[in-house]
Amino acid sequence: MTHHLTESAINAKKATVSQWCRVLGVSRSGFYAARQRLRKPEQVSP
């Protein structure tokens, strides 16, 4: 949920990624890594 709200605010240009990362207490690289993980399709085990 937090990630979705952050993405919405960034897309609406209300805040930069750096500003959100500072507020949330996460690194920019961590933010982008989490975003990439969320966008990958789920892996199904055989």
GROMACS .gro file of N, CA and C in nm:
model
  138
    1MET      N    1   0.082  -0.118   0.000
    1MET     CA    2   0.000   0.000   0.000
    1MET      C    3   0.087   0.125   0.000
    2THR      N    4   0.187   0.130   0.086
    2THR     CA    5   0.275   0.247   0.090
    2THR      C    6   0.342   0.268  -0.044
    3HIS      N    7   0.386   0.158  -0.105
    3HIS     CA    8   0.453   0.168  -0.234
    3HIS      C    9   0.359   0.226  -0.338
    4HIS      N   10   0.234   0.184  -0.339
    4HIS     CA   11   0.136   0.235  -0.435
    4HIS      C   12   0.114   0.384  -0.415
    5LEU      N   13   0.100   0.427  -0.292
    5LEU     CA   14   0.081   0.570  -0.263
    5LEU      C   15   0.203   0.651  -0.304
    6THR      N   16   0.321   0.597  -0.278
    6THR     CA   17   0.444   0.665  -0.316
    6THR      C   18   0.452   0.680  -0.466
    7GLU      N   19   0.425   0.571  -0.539
    7GLU     CA   20   0.427   0.576  -0.686
    7GLU      C   21   0.328   0.679  -0.738
    8SER      N   22   0.209   0.684  -0.680
    8SER     CA   23   0.108   0.780  -0.723
    8SER      C   24   0.156   0.923  -0.703
    9ALA      N   25   0.216   0.950  -0.590
    9ALA     CA   26   0.265   1.085  -0.561
    9ALA      C   27   0.380   1.123  -0.654
   10ILE      N   28   0.468   1.029  -0.682
   10ILE     CA   29   0.580   1.056  -0.771
   10ILE      C   30   0.529   1.081  -0.912
   11ASN      N   31   0.436   0.998  -0.958
   11ASN     CA   32   0.380   1.015  -1.092
   11ASN      C   33   0.304   1.147  -1.105
   12ALA      N   34   0.243   1.192  -0.998
   12ALA     CA   35   0.170   1.319  -1.000
   12ALA      C   36   0.264   1.438  -0.979
   13LYS      N   37   0.393   1.409  -0.966
   13LYS     CA   38   0.497   1.509  -0.946
   13LYS      C   39   0.476   1.593  -0.820
   14LYS      N   40   0.420   1.530  -0.717
   14LYS     CA   41   0.402   1.599  -0.588
   14LYS      C   42   0.527   1.587  -0.502
   15ALA      N   43   0.611   1.490  -0.531
   15ALA     CA   44   0.736   1.472  -0.457
   15ALA      C   45   0.832   1.392  -0.543
   16THR      N   46   0.960   1.407  -0.516
   16THR     CA   47   1.060   1.330  -0.590
   16THR      C   48   1.086   1.198  -0.518
   17VAL      N   49   1.151   1.108  -0.587
   17VAL     CA   50   1.187   0.980  -0.527
   17VAL      C   51   1.276   1.005  -0.405
   18SER      N   52   1.370   1.095  -0.419
   18SER     CA   53   1.460   1.125  -0.306
   18SER      C   54   1.383   1.176  -0.185
   19GLN      N   55   1.285   1.262  -0.207
   19GLN     CA   56   1.205   1.314  -0.096
   19GLN      C   57   1.127   1.202  -0.028
   20TRP      N   58   1.064   1.116  -0.105
   20TRP     CA   59   0.987   1.006  -0.046
   20TRP      C   60   1.077   0.910   0.029
   21CYS      N   61   1.193   0.881  -0.027
   21CYS     CA   62   1.285   0.789   0.040
   21CYS      C   63   1.329   0.846   0.174
   22ARG      N   64   1.353   0.976   0.179
   22ARG     CA   65   1.392   1.041   0.304
   22ARG      C   66   1.279   1.030   0.406
   23VAL      N   67   1.156   1.056   0.363
   23VAL     CA   68   1.040   1.049   0.453
   23VAL      C   69   1.019   0.907   0.505
   24LEU      N   70   1.034   0.808   0.416
   24LEU     CA   71   1.009   0.669   0.453
   24LEU      C   72   1.129   0.603   0.520
   25GLY      N   73   1.246   0.668   0.512
   25GLY     CA   74   1.365   0.612   0.575
   25GLY      C   75   1.423   0.495   0.499
   26VAL      N   76   1.415   0.501   0.366
   26VAL     CA   77   1.471   0.394   0.283
   26VAL      C   78   1.569   0.456   0.182
   27SER      N   79   1.657   0.373   0.129
   27SER     CA   80   1.750   0.422   0.028
   27SER      C   81   1.682   0.425  -0.108
   28ARG      N   82   1.734   0.506  -0.198
   28ARG     CA   83   1.677   0.511  -0.333
   28ARG      C   84   1.696   0.376  -0.403
   29SER      N   85   1.812   0.314  -0.383
   29SER     CA   86   1.835   0.184  -0.446
   29SER      C   87   1.737   0.080  -0.392
   30GLY      N   88   1.707   0.087  -0.263
   30GLY     CA   89   1.610  -0.005  -0.203
   30GLY      C   90   1.470   0.019  -0.258
   31PHE      N   91   1.435   0.146  -0.278
   31PHE     CA   92   1.305   0.180  -0.336
   31PHE      C   93   1.292   0.120  -0.475
   32TYR      N   94   1.394   0.141  -0.559
   32TYR     CA   95   1.387   0.090  -0.696
   32TYR      C   96   1.390  -0.063  -0.700
   33ALA      N   97   1.465  -0.126  -0.610
   33ALA     CA   98   1.469  -0.272  -0.604
   33ALA      C   99   1.331  -0.328  -0.567
   34ALA      N  100   1.266  -0.265  -0.469
   34ALA     CA  101   1.132  -0.310  -0.428
   34ALA      C  102   1.033  -0.290  -0.541
   35ARG      N  103   1.044  -0.178  -0.611
   35ARG     CA  104   0.953  -0.150  -0.722
   35ARG      C  105   0.969  -0.255  -0.832
   36GLN      N  106   1.094  -0.292  -0.859
   36GLN     CA  107   1.119  -0.393  -0.962
   36GLN      C  108   1.064  -0.529  -0.919
   37ARG      N  109   1.081  -0.565  -0.791
   37ARG     CA  110   1.027  -0.692  -0.742
   37ARG      C  111   0.876  -0.696  -0.753
   38LEU      N  112   0.810  -0.585  -0.724
   38LEU     CA  113   0.664  -0.580  -0.730
   38LEU      C  114   0.611  -0.591  -0.872
   39ARG      N  115   0.689  -0.549  -0.968
   39ARG     CA  116   0.644  -0.549  -1.108
   39ARG      C  117   0.669  -0.682  -1.178
   40LYS      N  118   0.750  -0.769  -1.118
   40LYS     CA  119   0.776  -0.900  -1.178
   40LYS      C  120   0.655  -0.990  -1.159
   41PRO      N  121   0.623  -1.070  -1.260
   41PRO     CA  122   0.513  -1.166  -1.240
   41PRO      C  123   0.552  -1.270  -1.134
   42GLU      N  124   0.453  -1.320  -1.065
   42GLU     CA  125   0.480  -1.420  -0.962
   42GLU      C  126   0.540  -1.545  -1.024
   43GLN      N  127   0.637  -1.601  -0.955
   43GLN     CA  128   0.696  -1.725  -1.001
   43GLN      C  129   0.618  -1.840  -0.938
   44VAL      N  130   0.581  -1.935  -1.021
   44VAL     CA  131   0.505  -2.050  -0.973
   44VAL      C  132   0.598  -2.169  -0.968
   45SER      N  133   0.602  -2.235  -0.853
   45SER     CA  134   0.685  -2.354  -0.839
   45SER      C  135   0.617  -2.472  -0.905
   46PRO      N  136   0.695  -2.555  -0.976
   46PRO     CA  137   0.634  -2.673  -1.041
   46PRO      C  138   0.591  -2.778  -0.941
   0.00000   0.00000   0.00000
